[in-house]
Amino acid sequence: MTLRFFDGWDHYATADAAEMWSAFDGTSSGQSIASGAGRRGGNGWTCNTTGRGLTIAIPSTSTVILGFALNMGAAPASAMNIVELREVSTLHIALRINTDLSVSVLRNTTVLGTSASGVITATGFCYVELKTLINDSTGTYEVRVNGGSVLSGTGADTRNSGTSGVITVASILFARGGQIFDDFYICDGAGSVNNDFLGDRRVDAYFPSANGNSSQMVGSDTDSTDNYLLVDETSPNDDTDYVQSDVLNNKDTYTFQNMVHTPSSISGVMALANAKKDDAGTRSIAIVTRSGGADYDGSSHALSTSYTYYRDILETDPATSAAWSLSGFNNAEFGPKVAV
Amino acid sequence: MTVARTTQEVALTLSAVTPVARVSQAATLVLSSNSLHAITSQVCVLMLSENVPDDVVGSNANKYRQIQIAC
């Protein structure tokens, strides 16, 4: 797998951000879901912080590719880092927006290169992508805006000193408020797909629309009837309603809303469950994907006693081992299963 | 004449006693395996796909409008 994470901020509220991302620096004001301010009328994310903003942990990698839609709202009053790639806490590479709406790539605080001015639009969304290889002497970086290259460098020192030269976390942040993020993805260089620039992408959230093939879990309404209604919220409502089971291998699968557009390609599907266990002890769930008439269990996720998101990223349809198609997704079911 | 002299007379008894048990607190600890639940409050799916502007593959109305402008 090379697609590590993506988010469009359309399936949770601000208070749930730390359940979706590895860390949420919520101590600074102005970080929130920007309701209706994203692309296509959906939500986005806005930051106003000198901290880390939202941070996602990824497996150690020397190559990172990421992209996001960005609406600056206005030219910044001072240069600001909008993305930082770190090895634990040590900053390797930062992507910066300058006051003239050029972009710079920095190794820690050292500017490695700067684009022409005006490559970022002051208002309205543009799609920004960064690809970088961390190395002392053969490092590379490239920035694309709306699919076009605006800055690149090779043979660069992209590795901060005193480190092993890998990226383990990516943060998105701003030094002031008003900017909007949407349609964020991050990949590494492994594997044979999703290991290079993906181009302008969109992230859509879909929710259960009906019962599927399995209804074995017990709902908070004490029955197993129409369980999909207990897990279909557009923001998680925790203990207000839920499904649960302590029986190994019990599972629910649900049908989902059909896709709202006709994509020319699907880079990946992320199946999510907001879940917890109700007491001390070991309990795990897997997220089941039902496609082509068969159930495919995802990886086992050990639960904590607090609600959080557990995710499986499927770059391909498990029934075909090929990229997801519109019909393949529309006919698929997803749901939780007691795995341990 | 022999005199019988008694300086102490002690009777020892060996018998069963009935002690009283006094309990000031009752508590029960149980160490057992735990039948815990996996609870799922929300299930959703995110899809990452190509963002195609409406003017490229959108409605026929948009295409027609573009042609009109071109004419």
XYZ file of C-alpha atoms in Angstrom:
411
model
C 0.000 0.000 0.000
C 1.280 3.435 -0.822
C -1.784 5.547 -0.201
C -1.424 6.261 3.502
C -4.214 8.665 4.372
C -6.754 11.070 2.943
C -9.479 13.292 4.315
C -12.080 15.753 3.115
C -13.439 16.834 6.545
C -16.953 15.747 5.626
C -17.610 12.993 8.170
C -16.875 14.425 11.623
C -17.036 17.573 13.730
C -14.120 19.668 14.954
C -14.121 17.929 18.339
C -13.584 14.592 16.597
C -10.490 15.685 14.647
C -8.121 13.945 17.065
C -9.985 10.693 16.457
C -9.316 10.894 12.717
C -5.807 12.382 12.744
C -2.835 11.301 14.870
C -2.697 14.626 16.658
C -4.738 17.788 16.758
C -3.101 20.846 18.214
C -6.365 22.198 19.471
C -4.745 24.556 21.926
C -4.604 27.376 19.409
C -7.760 29.158 18.436
C -9.327 29.129 15.025
C -8.782 25.507 14.037
C -12.019 24.002 12.968
C -14.113 22.328 10.367
C -15.021 25.036 7.882
C -18.615 24.039 7.270
C -19.648 24.426 3.648
C -16.422 26.260 2.799
C -14.717 23.376 1.021
C -14.853 22.493 -2.626
C -18.158 21.345 -4.134
C -20.011 22.894 -1.185
C -18.614 20.428 1.311
C -16.546 21.063 4.402
C -12.915 22.063 4.637
C -10.420 22.658 7.424
C -9.159 26.005 8.582
C -6.175 26.616 10.854
C -4.865 29.532 12.846
C -1.930 28.265 14.762
C 1.792 28.405 15.263
C 1.617 24.831 16.533
C 1.316 21.661 14.540
C -2.272 21.992 13.378
C -3.367 18.552 12.251
C -0.712 15.825 12.178
C -0.889 12.383 10.642
C 1.644 9.673 11.413
C 2.791 7.489 8.536
C 5.156 4.519 8.305
C 8.766 5.651 8.040
C 9.568 6.639 4.481
C 12.162 8.669 2.629
C 9.685 9.661 -0.114
C 6.451 11.515 0.464
C 3.861 12.745 -2.007
C 0.957 14.810 -0.765
C -1.702 17.045 -2.210
C -4.536 19.282 -1.059
C -6.929 21.919 -2.282
C -6.055 25.341 -0.881
C -8.012 28.558 -0.725
C -5.777 31.273 0.708
C -8.561 33.826 0.952
C -5.946 36.560 0.597
C -2.203 36.909 0.131
C -0.497 36.272 3.478
C 0.870 39.226 5.417
C 4.006 37.215 6.143
C 5.514 33.991 4.846
C 3.910 30.936 6.398
C 4.603 27.224 6.394
C 1.531 25.312 5.355
C 2.971 21.790 5.394
C 5.759 20.356 7.518
C 7.265 16.878 7.146
C 9.040 15.673 10.258
C 10.985 12.762 11.612
C 9.267 12.528 14.982
C 9.833 16.139 16.092
C 12.706 17.115 13.780
C 11.633 19.143 10.768
C 13.019 17.918 7.445
C 10.968 19.681 4.780
C 8.502 22.555 4.883
C 6.301 23.953 2.132
C 5.864 27.708 2.517
C 3.576 30.308 0.984
C 5.223 33.725 0.618
C 3.653 37.164 0.597
C 3.927 37.392 -3.203
C 2.048 34.074 -3.471
C 5.151 32.183 -4.521
C 5.980 28.874 -2.851
C 9.245 27.831 -1.219
C 10.595 24.474 -0.123
C 12.757 24.563 2.995
C 15.002 22.113 4.780
C 14.168 23.037 8.344
C 14.647 26.848 8.094
C 16.946 26.871 5.039
C 15.240 27.833 1.782
C 16.105 25.292 -0.925
C 14.148 26.929 -3.713
C 11.400 29.435 -4.473
C 8.967 29.540 -7.379
C 7.899 32.501 -9.425
C 5.469 34.848 -7.714
C 1.741 34.400 -8.056
C 1.686 30.644 -8.576
C -0.870 30.392 -5.779
C -4.166 32.174 -6.284
C -5.101 34.675 -3.597
C -8.745 33.658 -3.667
C -10.467 30.539 -4.855
C -9.143 27.007 -4.666
C -6.011 25.720 -6.319
C -4.664 22.194 -5.930
C -1.154 22.042 -4.467
C 1.061 18.949 -4.476
C 4.515 18.302 -3.041
C 6.839 15.380 -3.695
C 10.150 15.057 -1.899
C 12.926 12.558 -1.324
C 14.892 12.926 1.899
C 18.638 12.573 1.363
C 21.830 14.413 2.336
C 23.021 14.894 -1.239
C 20.604 13.327 -3.705
C 17.418 14.731 -2.257
C 14.673 15.976 -4.551
C 11.598 18.162 -4.297
C 8.882 19.313 -6.653
C 5.791 21.433 -6.186
C 2.871 21.317 -8.574
C -0.111 23.651 -8.672
C -3.196 22.478 -10.541
C -1.076 19.749 -12.105
C 1.668 22.041 -13.427
C 5.197 22.049 -12.005
C 6.101 25.404 -10.414
C 9.244 24.490 -8.470
C 11.676 21.590 -8.444
C 15.182 20.693 -7.377
C 17.513 17.699 -7.542
C 20.812 16.859 -5.900
C 19.621 18.732 -2.848
C 20.295 18.268 0.827
C 16.770 17.659 2.076
C 17.753 15.894 5.269
C 17.994 17.705 8.573
C 21.043 16.753 10.622
C 21.010 14.308 13.467
C 18.308 12.124 12.032
C 17.962 8.851 10.219
C 16.483 10.602 7.211
C 12.914 9.392 7.183
C 9.568 11.114 7.454
C 7.222 9.826 10.105
C 4.659 12.602 10.457
C 3.095 15.220 8.229
C 1.455 18.347 9.598
C -0.732 20.922 7.940
C -0.828 24.314 9.567
C -1.031 28.032 9.047
C 0.309 31.031 10.857
C -2.972 32.840 10.600
C -6.582 31.991 9.922
C -8.802 32.315 6.927
C -7.247 29.712 4.639
C -9.162 26.568 3.799
C -7.827 23.055 3.162
C -9.815 20.348 1.404
C -9.264 17.032 -0.395
C -6.010 16.079 1.329
C -4.008 12.946 0.438
C -0.592 11.578 1.379
C 1.334 8.696 -0.198
C 4.779 7.249 0.091
C 7.003 5.851 -2.639
C 6.396 2.176 -2.016
C 4.422 -0.202 -4.190
C 3.394 0.028 -7.796
C 0.430 2.406 -7.594
C -0.219 5.689 -5.812
C 3.507 6.298 -5.494
C 3.771 9.506 -7.543
C 1.793 12.705 -8.039
C -1.900 11.809 -8.191
C -3.045 15.130 -9.637
C -6.153 17.027 -8.598
C -8.117 14.613 -6.391
C -11.398 14.823 -4.560
C -12.407 13.095 -1.330
C -16.042 12.136 -0.908
C -17.635 10.632 2.191
C -20.374 8.017 1.910
C -22.573 6.626 4.670
C -24.689 3.490 5.200
C -28.004 3.562 3.390
C -29.510 0.118 4.181
C -28.873 -3.233 5.830
C -26.479 -5.458 3.979
C -25.813 -9.180 3.913
C -25.023 -9.547 7.651
C -26.897 -8.192 10.688
C -25.417 -10.046 13.642
C -24.525 -7.202 15.950
C -26.942 -5.899 18.548
C -27.923 -2.283 18.409
C -28.266 0.178 21.235
C -31.992 -0.307 20.639
C -31.425 -3.918 21.839
C -32.240 -5.592 18.552
C -30.515 -6.344 15.263
C -33.109 -4.707 13.084
C -32.054 -1.863 10.806
C -28.673 -1.579 12.449
C -27.484 0.715 9.672
C -29.598 3.507 11.184
C -27.406 3.382 14.299
C -24.107 4.022 12.522
C -25.043 6.292 9.636
C -24.435 9.692 11.225
C -22.497 12.277 9.261
C -20.651 13.051 12.512
C -20.127 10.361 15.161
C -22.586 10.576 18.066
C -20.720 8.139 20.331
C -23.031 6.428 22.854
C -26.205 8.025 21.552
C -26.673 5.073 19.232
C -24.391 2.268 18.162
C -24.061 -1.431 17.381
C -22.075 -3.820 19.551
C -21.150 -7.442 20.067
C -18.972 -9.572 22.309
C -19.343 -12.641 20.113
C -16.318 -13.520 18.052
C -16.916 -13.233 14.291
C -20.270 -11.507 14.640
C -20.521 -8.822 11.980
C -22.699 -6.292 10.254
C -22.386 -5.158 6.680
C -24.278 -2.266 5.184
C -24.948 -0.986 1.723
C -23.787 2.546 1.063
C -24.914 5.547 -0.888
C -24.066 5.453 -4.570
C -21.291 7.659 -5.819
C -22.397 11.176 -6.578
C -20.180 11.650 -9.603
C -18.604 9.634 -12.392
C -14.869 9.474 -11.761
C -12.353 8.778 -14.458
C -10.259 6.974 -11.863
C -10.537 5.949 -8.228
C -7.299 6.077 -6.276
C -8.601 4.358 -3.192
C -11.410 3.705 -0.741
C -11.028 4.197 3.000
C -13.419 2.151 5.156
C -13.868 3.735 8.566
C -15.434 2.666 11.834
C -15.679 4.922 14.854
C -15.502 2.350 17.628
C -14.393 1.410 21.137
C -14.613 -1.451 23.664
C -16.745 -1.135 26.757
C -14.379 -2.519 29.397
C -10.838 -3.589 30.160
C -9.543 -6.548 28.212
C -8.642 -7.352 24.643
C -11.200 -6.759 21.955
C -10.561 -6.051 18.280
C -12.628 -5.364 15.229
C -11.968 -5.797 11.562
C -13.732 -3.808 8.877
C -15.378 -6.134 6.406
C -15.614 -5.296 2.728
C -18.229 -7.305 0.865
C -17.702 -7.245 -2.888
C -18.600 -9.666 -5.620
C -20.655 -11.730 -3.189
C -17.789 -12.462 -0.800
C -16.676 -10.941 2.481
C -13.103 -9.731 2.857
C -11.847 -8.914 6.347
C -9.508 -5.991 6.778
C -6.730 -5.900 9.334
C -7.535 -6.425 13.001
C -7.747 -3.216 15.031
C -7.271 -3.482 18.813
C -9.863 -1.237 20.433
C -9.382 1.260 23.226
C -12.035 2.311 25.711
C -12.480 5.650 23.933
C -14.085 6.170 20.577
C -11.668 6.679 17.725
C -11.518 6.005 14.002
C -10.154 2.706 12.733
C -9.459 2.620 9.026
C -8.525 0.331 6.196
C -7.398 1.791 2.893
C -8.257 -0.352 -0.115
C -6.416 0.759 -3.226
C -8.110 -2.002 -5.168
C -11.426 -3.843 -5.097
C -10.652 -7.091 -3.231
C -13.010 -8.999 -5.516
C -11.098 -8.049 -8.664
C -7.670 -6.977 -7.384
C -8.047 -4.096 -9.833
C -8.770 -0.436 -9.175
C -12.245 0.263 -7.859
C -14.900 0.949 -10.463
C -18.046 2.994 -9.976
C -20.278 -0.078 -10.137
C -17.921 -2.067 -7.940
C -18.144 0.574 -5.232
C -21.879 1.105 -5.581
C -22.500 -2.621 -5.115
C -20.052 -3.056 -2.230
C -20.916 -3.340 1.466
C -18.814 -2.391 4.460
C -19.199 -2.956 8.205
C -17.584 -3.990 11.505
C -16.765 -7.515 12.676
C -15.606 -8.771 16.071
C -12.149 -10.117 15.198
C -10.650 -10.870 18.647
C -0.156 -36.566 113.287
C -0.087 -35.701 109.679
C -1.587 -32.375 108.692
C -3.013 -31.826 105.352
C -1.936 -28.372 104.097
C -3.303 -26.790 101.044
C -1.723 -23.626 99.780
C -3.526 -23.360 96.505
C -6.430 -24.923 94.895
C -6.819 -24.474 91.185
C -9.292 -25.980 88.890
C -8.367 -26.057 85.235
C -10.962 -26.803 82.705
C -10.502 -27.722 79.117
C -13.595 -27.130 77.187
C -14.896 -25.936 73.831
C -15.550 -22.236 73.391
C -18.019 -20.437 71.120
C -16.302 -17.313 69.763
C -18.262 -14.549 68.133
C -17.310 -13.502 64.616
C -17.555 -9.817 64.012
C -17.606 -8.389 60.450
C -17.261 -4.728 59.858
C -17.143 -4.802 56.026
C -18.188 -7.210 53.348
C -16.721 -7.048 49.850
C -16.300 -9.392 46.951
C -13.505 -9.384 44.412
C -13.838 -11.487 41.320
C -11.018 -12.300 38.941
C -12.395 -13.686 35.748
C -12.293 -13.400 31.988
C -14.076 -10.376 30.594
C -16.983 -10.545 28.157
C -16.535 -7.124 26.607
C -18.200 -5.639 23.574
C -16.850 -4.026 20.478
C -19.004 -0.945 19.976
C -19.253 0.881 16.670
C -20.920 4.253 16.611
C -20.294 5.308 13.026
C -19.312 3.611 9.800
C -18.434 5.562 6.687
C -16.351 5.268 3.562
C -14.119 7.897 2.028
C -13.317 7.779 -1.659
C -10.315 9.416 -3.294
C -10.891 9.950 -6.974
C -9.962 12.279 -9.770
C -11.463 15.728 -9.547
C -12.960 16.419 -12.943
C -14.246 19.974 -13.441
C -17.874 20.123 -14.487
C -17.015 22.066 -17.618
C -15.025 19.112 -18.917
C -17.357 16.201 -18.309
C -20.334 17.930 -16.807
C -23.838 18.340 -18.097
C -24.672 18.747 -21.745
C -26.058 22.135 -20.813
C -22.604 23.284 -19.862
C -21.129 21.975 -23.088
C -23.844 23.649 -25.110
C -23.197 26.894 -23.289
C -19.530 26.671 -24.138
C -20.380 26.191 -27.811
C -22.670 29.168 -27.762
C -19.964 31.333 -26.316
C -17.527 30.092 -28.940
C -19.957 31.002 -31.740
